[in-house]
Amino acid sequence: MGLLDDKVVLVNGGTQGVGAAVARAAAREGAVVAVTGRRPEPGEALVAELTAAGGKALFVRADLADAEQAKASVAEVVAAYGRIDCLVNAAGLTSRGTLLDTTPELFDRHIAINLKAPFFAMQAAVADMVAREAPGTIVNIITSSAHGGQPFLAPYVSAKAGLIGLTRNAAHAHRFDRIRINGLNIGWTETEGEDATQRTFHGAGDDWRERAAARLPMGKLGQPDEIADFVVFLLSDRSGVVTGSVIDWDQNVLGGLD
């Protein structure tokens, strides 16, 4: 449909999982796509895939635990293409920790990747948009666990709940700049990262996806390509004037009880 024709889109954390799905969906809708990641191999492979399909793409190597690299990722995209129109913050750290066993180091790492990196990437992107007096859109990938989450997600929930507040604050601050900022609280999603998390922290076997799906209302885990289509909609003009919304993308209903 060309929902993002000629838009320059940066997907931070875009080399795998939901981020990579967003990059593919944005490219299909006509965007010039840049993705960041720590490892060059998957980033360059994704860029080659998008380029082979007729798109224009760029890999930016960045460790988003470093706020300066988060800001520099935006600067590199602006240097390459002259502007940034859309930003998606899809990177996330999901390592486990409870209130009682989380170390200051683990807490700081969650804050750095799940909150600080989006803050400073948004800062750089919005600064470019404001300087050009141009509209733009930002989508932050958050989590339904930000409403409370499991006990073993204490530092993750702390950081992602902060990202909800940041999303709404920035959307309010820049609504008259015509910069729309929204968030998506995704539920349990089938990604490479989730596979590694289940195996590392929960001793899951090869059948964990099937076992998980059987317990869920819709009989399946969330799918990155479905999430990506909705992210593209939020980035595009088709989502109209919507800003400051943090939407639950989940199959469990907040507040619902059996």
One Martini backbone bead per residue (centre of mass of N, CA, C, O) as a GRO file, in nm:
protein
  258
    1MET     BB    1   0.049   0.066  -0.007
    2GLY     BB    2   0.268   0.285   0.085
    3LEU     BB    3   0.272   0.406   0.390
    4LEU     BB    4   0.617   0.476   0.370
    5ASP     BB    5   0.685   0.656   0.150
    6ASP     BB    6   1.002   0.802   0.177
    7LYS     BB    7   1.071   0.711   0.452
    8VAL     BB    8   1.275   0.747   0.741
    9VAL     BB    9   1.372   0.449   0.922
   10LEU     BB   10   1.440   0.372   1.264
   11VAL     BB   11   1.558   0.058   1.415
   12ASN     BB   12   1.599  -0.017   1.731
   13GLY     BB   13   1.664  -0.336   1.743
   14GLY     BB   14   1.659  -0.458   1.410
   15THR     BB   15   1.799  -0.769   1.377
   16GLN     BB   16   1.554  -0.891   1.549
   17GLY     BB   17   1.253  -0.987   1.578
   18VAL     BB   18   1.052  -0.727   1.597
   19GLY     BB   19   1.247  -0.532   1.459
   20ALA     BB   20   1.283  -0.693   1.193
   21ALA     BB   21   0.983  -0.695   1.120
   22VAL     BB   22   0.959  -0.390   1.095
   23ALA     BB   23   1.167  -0.350   0.874
   24ARG     BB   24   1.020  -0.520   0.661
   25ALA     BB   25   0.748  -0.369   0.663
   26ALA     BB   26   0.859  -0.089   0.593
   27ALA     BB   27   0.988  -0.166   0.324
   28ARG     BB   28   0.721  -0.264   0.188
   29GLU     BB   29   0.607   0.049   0.242
   30GLY     BB   30   0.872   0.237   0.123
   31ALA     BB   31   1.108   0.249   0.310
   32VAL     BB   32   1.381   0.371   0.460
   33VAL     BB   33   1.615   0.153   0.632
   34ALA     BB   34   1.729   0.140   0.970
   35VAL     BB   35   1.958  -0.059   1.173
   36THR     BB   36   2.031  -0.181   1.497
   37GLY     BB   37   2.335  -0.333   1.647
   38ARG     BB   38   2.597  -0.523   1.778
   39ARG     BB   39   2.584  -0.726   1.538
   40PRO     BB   40   2.676  -0.746   1.206
   41GLU     BB   41   2.564  -1.004   1.076
   42PRO     BB   42   2.250  -0.963   1.100
   43GLY     BB   43   2.246  -0.675   0.988
   44GLU     BB   44   2.369  -0.733   0.705
   45ALA     BB   45   2.165  -0.951   0.624
   46LEU     BB   46   1.914  -0.770   0.631
   47VAL     BB   47   2.009  -0.559   0.429
   48ALA     BB   48   2.043  -0.757   0.194
   49GLU     BB   49   1.747  -0.845   0.185
   50LEU     BB   50   1.622  -0.561   0.132
   51THR     BB   51   1.787  -0.496  -0.121
   52ALA     BB   52   1.703  -0.746  -0.294
   53ALA     BB   53   1.391  -0.632  -0.277
   54GLY     BB   54   1.446  -0.303  -0.352
   55GLY     BB   55   1.567  -0.158  -0.122
   56LYS     BB   56   1.669   0.071   0.141
   57ALA     BB   57   1.963   0.015   0.352
   58LEU     BB   58   2.092   0.025   0.704
   59PHE     BB   59   2.372  -0.038   0.913
   60VAL     BB   60   2.405   0.020   1.273
   61ARG     BB   61   2.647   0.010   1.498
   62ALA     BB   62   2.516  -0.059   1.838
   63ASP     BB   63   2.527   0.007   2.190
   64LEU     BB   64   2.245   0.077   2.388
   65ALA     BB   65   2.391   0.101   2.671
   66ASP     BB   66   2.488   0.358   2.516
   67ALA     BB   67   2.371   0.672   2.482
   68GLU     BB   68   2.565   0.779   2.263
   69GLN     BB   69   2.493   0.555   2.055
   70ALA     BB   70   2.197   0.621   2.033
   71LYS     BB   71   2.240   0.905   1.921
   72ALA     BB   72   2.433   0.824   1.683
   73SER     BB   73   2.228   0.662   1.517
   74VAL     BB   74   2.074   0.911   1.425
   75ALA     BB   75   2.310   1.072   1.302
   76GLU     BB   76   2.375   0.860   1.080
   77VAL     BB   77   2.106   0.879   0.933
   78VAL     BB   78   2.115   1.183   0.872
   79ALA     BB   79   2.382   1.171   0.713
   80ALA     BB   80   2.274   0.968   0.490
   81TYR     BB   81   1.951   1.112   0.442
   82GLY     BB   82   1.892   1.410   0.598
   83ARG     BB   83   1.692   1.235   0.788
   84ILE     BB   84   1.410   1.174   1.022
   85ASP     BB   85   1.076   1.031   1.048
   86CYS     BB   86   1.126   0.748   1.203
   87LEU     BB   87   1.090   0.574   1.525
   88VAL     BB   88   1.207   0.257   1.669
   89ASN     BB   89   1.190   0.106   1.994
   90ALA     BB   90   1.302  -0.249   2.019
   91ALA     BB   91   1.483  -0.276   2.239
   92GLY     BB   92   1.567  -0.550   2.483
   93LEU     BB   93   1.586  -0.646   2.826
   94THR     BB   94   1.511  -0.984   2.999
   95SER     BB   95   1.655  -1.031   3.239
   96ARG     BB   96   1.654  -1.164   3.552
   97GLY     BB   97   1.474  -1.025   3.853
   98THR     BB   98   1.431  -0.951   4.176
   99LEU     BB   99   1.401  -0.760   4.448
  100LEU     BB  100   1.620  -0.946   4.614
  101ASP     BB  101   1.846  -1.020   4.356
  102THR     BB  102   1.903  -0.748   4.245
  103THR     BB  103   2.146  -0.572   4.112
  104PRO     BB  104   2.276  -0.273   4.033
  105GLU     BB  105   2.385  -0.368   3.759
  106LEU     BB  106   2.124  -0.485   3.645
  107PHE     BB  107   1.948  -0.239   3.675
  108ASP     BB  108   2.123  -0.047   3.500
  109ARG     BB  109   2.094  -0.211   3.237
  110HIS     BB  110   1.791  -0.184   3.208
  111ILE     BB  111   1.784   0.123   3.198
  112ALA     BB  112   1.974   0.163   2.957
  113ILE     BB  113   1.803  -0.008   2.740
  114ASN     BB  114   1.481   0.042   2.825
  115LEU     BB  115   1.521   0.381   2.867
  116LYS     BB  116   1.773   0.552   2.790
  117ALA     BB  117   1.792   0.492   2.489
  118PRO     BB  118   1.513   0.600   2.405
  119PHE     BB  119   1.548   0.883   2.509
  120PHE     BB  120   1.806   0.965   2.327
  121ALA     BB  121   1.686   0.892   2.056
  122MET     BB  122   1.448   1.084   2.076
  123GLN     BB  123   1.603   1.341   2.114
  124ALA     BB  124   1.747   1.331   1.835
  125ALA     BB  125   1.498   1.304   1.652
  126VAL     BB  126   1.337   1.554   1.747
  127ALA     BB  127   1.553   1.761   1.683
  128ASP     BB  128   1.540   1.719   1.376
  129MET     BB  129   1.241   1.781   1.335
  130VAL     BB  130   1.239   2.066   1.459
  131ALA     BB  131   1.459   2.194   1.279
  132ARG     BB  132   1.266   2.127   1.013
  133GLU     BB  133   0.962   2.150   1.070
  134ALA     BB  134   0.877   1.838   1.102
  135PRO     BB  135   0.718   1.568   1.096
  136GLY     BB  136   0.658   1.272   1.315
  137THR     BB  137   0.737   0.927   1.429
  138ILE     BB  138   0.685   0.719   1.729
  139VAL     BB  139   0.776   0.385   1.853
  140ASN     BB  140   0.730   0.198   2.150
  141ILE     BB  141   0.848  -0.098   2.277
  142ILE     BB  142   0.706  -0.272   2.525
  143THR     BB  143   0.493  -0.406   2.793
  144SER     BB  144   0.256  -0.573   2.977
  145SER     BB  145   0.445  -0.592   3.238
  146ALA     BB  146   0.427  -0.282   3.319
  147HIS     BB  147   0.170  -0.336   3.509
  148GLY     BB  148   0.377  -0.566   3.681
  149GLY     BB  149   0.428  -0.861   3.658
  150GLN     BB  150   0.664  -1.068   3.741
  151PRO     BB  151   0.883  -1.119   3.998
  152PHE     BB  152   1.134  -1.177   3.779
  153LEU     BB  153   1.084  -0.852   3.653
  154ALA     BB  154   1.170  -0.597   3.813
  155PRO     BB  155   1.373  -0.428   3.629
  156TYR     BB  156   1.206  -0.438   3.371
  157VAL     BB  157   0.950  -0.301   3.478
  158SER     BB  158   1.078  -0.040   3.571
  159ALA     BB  159   1.174   0.054   3.288
  160LYS     BB  160   0.907   0.019   3.118
  161ALA     BB  161   0.733   0.207   3.290
  162GLY     BB  162   0.904   0.454   3.219
  163LEU     BB  163   0.838   0.443   2.910
  164ILE     BB  164   0.547   0.520   2.937
  165GLY     BB  165   0.591   0.800   3.057
  166LEU     BB  166   0.768   0.908   2.828
  167THR     BB  167   0.572   0.881   2.596
  168ARG     BB  168   0.360   1.082   2.711
  169ASN     BB  169   0.540   1.326   2.762
  170ALA     BB  170   0.650   1.363   2.469
  171ALA     BB  171   0.379   1.384   2.327
  172HIS     BB  172   0.289   1.640   2.473
  173ALA     BB  173   0.538   1.825   2.410
  174HIS     BB  174   0.510   1.753   2.064
  175ARG     BB  175   0.225   1.809   1.933
  176PHE     BB  176   0.288   2.101   1.795
  177ASP     BB  177   0.516   1.952   1.607
  178ARG     BB  178   0.385   1.689   1.479
  179ILE     BB  179   0.471   1.465   1.697
  180ARG     BB  180   0.419   1.122   1.716
  181ILE     BB  181   0.372   0.925   2.026
  182ASN     BB  182   0.391   0.571   2.079
  183GLY     BB  183   0.277   0.259   2.232
  184LEU     BB  184   0.359  -0.104   2.286
  185ASN     BB  185   0.208  -0.368   2.470
  186ILE     BB  186   0.354  -0.659   2.467
  187GLY     BB  187   0.335  -0.983   2.477
  188TRP     BB  188   0.384  -1.298   2.430
  189THR     BB  189   0.665  -1.365   2.210
  190GLU     BB  190   0.794  -1.504   1.908
  191THR     BB  191   1.142  -1.523   1.953
  192GLU     BB  192   1.474  -1.551   1.974
  193GLY     BB  193   1.500  -1.422   2.254
  194GLU     BB  194   1.283  -1.598   2.395
  195ASP     BB  195   1.419  -1.864   2.351
  196ALA     BB  196   1.673  -1.798   2.517
  197THR     BB  197   1.527  -1.730   2.781
  198GLN     BB  198   1.384  -2.002   2.830
  199ARG     BB  199   1.648  -2.172   2.835
  200THR     BB  200   1.818  -2.010   3.047
  201PHE     BB  201   1.583  -1.948   3.290
  202HIS     BB  202   1.361  -2.222   3.239
  203GLY     BB  203   1.450  -2.497   3.100
  204ALA     BB  204   1.368  -2.520   2.813
  205GLY     BB  205   1.251  -2.685   2.546
  206ASP     BB  206   1.158  -2.746   2.217
  207ASP     BB  207   0.833  -2.733   2.325
  208TRP     BB  208   0.759  -2.448   2.449
  209ARG     BB  209   0.566  -2.324   2.241
  210GLU     BB  210   0.340  -2.535   2.254
  211ARG     BB  211   0.293  -2.516   2.560
  212ALA     BB  212   0.224  -2.215   2.564
  213ALA     BB  213  -0.008  -2.205   2.355
  214ALA     BB  214  -0.204  -2.398   2.517
  215ARG     BB  215  -0.242  -2.158   2.751
  216LEU     BB  216  -0.367  -1.972   2.542
  217PRO     BB  217  -0.646  -1.826   2.416
  218MET     BB  218  -0.539  -1.833   2.093
  219GLY     BB  219  -0.310  -2.067   2.064
  220LYS     BB  220  -0.080  -1.837   2.065
  221LEU     BB  221   0.172  -1.651   2.007
  222GLY     BB  222   0.307  -1.380   1.938
  223GLN     BB  223   0.365  -1.206   1.624
  224PRO     BB  224   0.590  -1.008   1.467
  225ASP     BB  225   0.433  -0.944   1.198
  226GLU     BB  226   0.178  -0.834   1.336
  227ILE     BB  227   0.311  -0.611   1.495
  228ALA     BB  228   0.446  -0.465   1.254
  229ASP     BB  229   0.187  -0.372   1.112
  230PHE     BB  230   0.101  -0.183   1.348
  231VAL     BB  231   0.349  -0.004   1.354
  232VAL     BB  232   0.318   0.107   1.070
  233PHE     BB  233   0.048   0.239   1.122
  234LEU     BB  234   0.158   0.435   1.346
  235LEU     BB  235   0.370   0.571   1.149
  236SER     BB  236   0.144   0.650   0.978
  237ASP     BB  237  -0.112   0.852   0.851
  238ARG     BB  238  -0.348   0.642   0.920
  239SER     BB  239  -0.332   0.726   1.242
  240GLY     BB  240  -0.337   1.025   1.239
  241VAL     BB  241  -0.364   1.190   1.567
  242VAL     BB  242  -0.227   0.980   1.727
  243THR     BB  243  -0.121   1.036   2.072
  244GLY     BB  244  -0.009   0.896   2.376
  245SER     BB  245  -0.041   0.595   2.320
  246VAL     BB  246  -0.087   0.283   2.511
  247ILE     BB  247  -0.101  -0.036   2.371
  248ASP     BB  248  -0.250  -0.340   2.410
  249TRP     BB  249  -0.074  -0.643   2.293
  250ASP     BB  250  -0.301  -0.885   2.388
  251GLN     BB  251  -0.479  -1.185   2.539
  252ASN     BB  252  -0.481  -1.038   2.806
  253VAL     BB  253  -0.687  -0.879   3.050
  254LEU     BB  254  -0.680  -0.605   3.219
  255GLY     BB  255  -0.855  -0.698   3.520
  256GLY     BB  256  -0.916  -0.978   3.455
  257LEU     BB  257  -1.119  -1.245   3.605
  258ASP     BB  258  -1.176  -1.598   3.715
   0.00000   0.00000   0.00000
